[in-house]
One Martini backbone bead per residue (centre of mass of N, CA, C, O) as a GRO file, in nm:
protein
  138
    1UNK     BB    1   1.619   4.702  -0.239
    2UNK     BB    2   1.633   4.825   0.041
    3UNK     BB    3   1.790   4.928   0.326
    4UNK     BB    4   1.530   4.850   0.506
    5UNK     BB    5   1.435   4.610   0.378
    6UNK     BB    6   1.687   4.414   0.387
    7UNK     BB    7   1.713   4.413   0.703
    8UNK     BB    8   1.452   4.305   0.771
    9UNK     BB    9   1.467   4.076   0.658
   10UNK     BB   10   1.707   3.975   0.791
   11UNK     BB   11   1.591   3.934   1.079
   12UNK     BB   12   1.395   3.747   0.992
   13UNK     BB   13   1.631   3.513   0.923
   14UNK     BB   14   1.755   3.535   1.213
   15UNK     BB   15   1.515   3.458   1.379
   16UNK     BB   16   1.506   3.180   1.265
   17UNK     BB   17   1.566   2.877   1.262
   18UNK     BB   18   1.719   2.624   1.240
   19UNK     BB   19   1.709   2.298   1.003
   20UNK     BB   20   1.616   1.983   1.058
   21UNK     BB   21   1.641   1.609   0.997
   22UNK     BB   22   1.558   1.351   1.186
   23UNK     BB   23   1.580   1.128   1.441
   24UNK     BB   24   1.576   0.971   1.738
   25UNK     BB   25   1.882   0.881   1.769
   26UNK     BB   26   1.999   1.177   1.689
   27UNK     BB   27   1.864   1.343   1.931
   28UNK     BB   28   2.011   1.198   2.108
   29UNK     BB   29   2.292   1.243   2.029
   30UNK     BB   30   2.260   1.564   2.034
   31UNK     BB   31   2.179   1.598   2.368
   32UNK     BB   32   2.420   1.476   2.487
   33UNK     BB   33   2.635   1.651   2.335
   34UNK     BB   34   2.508   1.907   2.489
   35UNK     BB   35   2.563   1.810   2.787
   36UNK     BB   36   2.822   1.752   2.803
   37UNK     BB   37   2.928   2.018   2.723
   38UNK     BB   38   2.814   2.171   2.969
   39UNK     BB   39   2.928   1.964   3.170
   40UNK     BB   40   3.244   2.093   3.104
   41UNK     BB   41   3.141   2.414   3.114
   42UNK     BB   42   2.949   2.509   3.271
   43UNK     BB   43   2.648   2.535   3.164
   44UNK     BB   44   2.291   2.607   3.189
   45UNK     BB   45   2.257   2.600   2.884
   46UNK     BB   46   2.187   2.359   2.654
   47UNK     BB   47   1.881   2.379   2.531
   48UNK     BB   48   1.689   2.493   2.200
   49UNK     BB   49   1.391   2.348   2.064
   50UNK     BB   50   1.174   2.256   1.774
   51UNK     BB   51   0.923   2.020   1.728
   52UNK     BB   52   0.760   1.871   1.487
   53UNK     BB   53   0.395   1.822   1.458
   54UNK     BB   54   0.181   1.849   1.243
   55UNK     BB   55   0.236   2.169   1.212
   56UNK     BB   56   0.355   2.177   1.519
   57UNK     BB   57   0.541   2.345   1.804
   58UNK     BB   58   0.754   2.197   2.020
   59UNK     BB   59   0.920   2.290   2.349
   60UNK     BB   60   1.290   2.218   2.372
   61UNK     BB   61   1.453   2.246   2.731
   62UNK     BB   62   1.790   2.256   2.872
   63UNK     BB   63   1.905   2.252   3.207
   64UNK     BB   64   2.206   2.363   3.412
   65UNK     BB   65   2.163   2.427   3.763
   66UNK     BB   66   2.449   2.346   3.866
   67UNK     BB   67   2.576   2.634   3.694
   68UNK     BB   68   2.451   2.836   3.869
   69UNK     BB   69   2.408   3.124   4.079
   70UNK     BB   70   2.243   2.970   4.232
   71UNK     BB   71   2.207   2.760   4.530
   72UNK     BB   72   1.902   2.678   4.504
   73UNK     BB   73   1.971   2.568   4.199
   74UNK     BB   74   2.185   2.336   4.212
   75UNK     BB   75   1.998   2.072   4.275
   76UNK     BB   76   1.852   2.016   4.016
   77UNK     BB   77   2.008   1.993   3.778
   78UNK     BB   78   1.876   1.846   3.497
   79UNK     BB   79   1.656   1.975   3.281
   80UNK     BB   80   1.308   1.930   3.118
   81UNK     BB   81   1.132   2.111   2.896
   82UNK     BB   82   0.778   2.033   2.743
   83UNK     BB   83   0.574   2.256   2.721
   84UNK     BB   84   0.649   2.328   3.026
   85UNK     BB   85   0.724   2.011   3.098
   86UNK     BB   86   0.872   1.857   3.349
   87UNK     BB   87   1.192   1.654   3.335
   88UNK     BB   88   1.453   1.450   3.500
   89UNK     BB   89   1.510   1.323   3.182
   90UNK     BB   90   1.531   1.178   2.896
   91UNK     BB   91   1.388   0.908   2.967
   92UNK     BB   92   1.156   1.045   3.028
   93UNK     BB   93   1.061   1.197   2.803
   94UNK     BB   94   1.044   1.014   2.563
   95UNK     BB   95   0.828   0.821   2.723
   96UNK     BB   96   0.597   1.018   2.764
   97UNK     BB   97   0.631   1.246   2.496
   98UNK     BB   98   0.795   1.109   2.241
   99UNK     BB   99   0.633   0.839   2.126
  100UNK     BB  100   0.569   0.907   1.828
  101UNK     BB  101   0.822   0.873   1.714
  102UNK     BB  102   0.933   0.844   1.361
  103UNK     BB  103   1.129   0.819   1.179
  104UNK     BB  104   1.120   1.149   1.012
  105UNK     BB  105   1.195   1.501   1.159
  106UNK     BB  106   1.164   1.809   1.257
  107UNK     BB  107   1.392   2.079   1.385
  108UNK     BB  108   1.450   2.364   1.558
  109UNK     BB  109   1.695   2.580   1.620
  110UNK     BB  110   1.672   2.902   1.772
  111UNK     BB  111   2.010   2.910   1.821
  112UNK     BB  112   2.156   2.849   1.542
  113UNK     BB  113   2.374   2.633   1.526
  114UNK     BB  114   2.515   2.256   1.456
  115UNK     BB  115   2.798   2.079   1.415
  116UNK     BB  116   2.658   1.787   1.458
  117UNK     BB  117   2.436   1.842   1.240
  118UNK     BB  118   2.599   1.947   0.985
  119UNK     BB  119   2.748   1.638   0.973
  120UNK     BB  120   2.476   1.491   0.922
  121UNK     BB  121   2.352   1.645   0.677
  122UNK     BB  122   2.595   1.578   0.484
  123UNK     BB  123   2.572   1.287   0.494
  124UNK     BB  124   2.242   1.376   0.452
  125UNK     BB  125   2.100   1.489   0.148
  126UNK     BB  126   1.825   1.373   0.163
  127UNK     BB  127   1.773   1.554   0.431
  128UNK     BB  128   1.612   1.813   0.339
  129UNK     BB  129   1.422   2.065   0.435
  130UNK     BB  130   1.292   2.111   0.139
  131UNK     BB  131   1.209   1.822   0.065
  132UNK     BB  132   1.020   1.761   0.350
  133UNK     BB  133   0.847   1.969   0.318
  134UNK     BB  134   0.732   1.859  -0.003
  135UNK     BB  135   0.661   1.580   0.161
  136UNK     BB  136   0.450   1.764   0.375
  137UNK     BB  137   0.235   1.838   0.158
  138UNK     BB  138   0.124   1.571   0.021
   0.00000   0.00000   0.00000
């Protein structure tokens, strides 16, 4: 492979996102452990991550508007986005939009990995993303 074709694919390896296979409990234990981080450090990015459903991604993102720099912004507190269709509770977004949620299903954070979701995956081996992937092609 050139050194430009290495680059390319690292690149390319880069872009995609981390994939774990969790369950419904998991999910909300990782979102709040996220929530949580964010509220002790006052940071406004909390989540950014794709939930697969059927073959498609939908996005979900989470912000900590009271950690704004503007101040118009700091009364919204925390949002929850699914698909661009803004939610004001965790239990709300469940509620409406993930009702579907059942067994395991996979999700994709955008940006890095997570120490929670890893010490996750390590404790289930059984639950390997190409394992998962390998049952949901047949």
């Amino acid at each position: 492979m050139s050194p430009i074709g290495f680059f390319s694919w690292l690149k390319d390896k880069l872009d995609q996102g981390r994939p774990y296979i969790v369950d419904e409990e998991t999910l909300r234990a990782y979102l709040q452990s996220e929530i949580d981080f964010s509220l002790a450090h006052n940071l406004e990015s909390v989540a950014d991550l794709y939930i697969h459903q059927n073959g498609q991604k939908h996005d979900l993102m989470i912000w900590n508007f009271a950690a704004s720099r503007d101040p118009k912004e700091r009364n919204k507190g925390l949002l929850f986005y699914y698909d661009d269709e803004e939610f004001l509770s965790m239990d709300d977004l469940f509620a409406k939009r993930l009702t579907w949620l059942s067994g395991y299903f996979k999700i994709e954070l955008k940006l890095g990995d997570s120490v929670f979701l890893n010490q996750y995956r390590d404790q289930h081996p059984e639950l390997s993303t190409m394992l998962f992937d390998q049952k949901s092609d047949t």
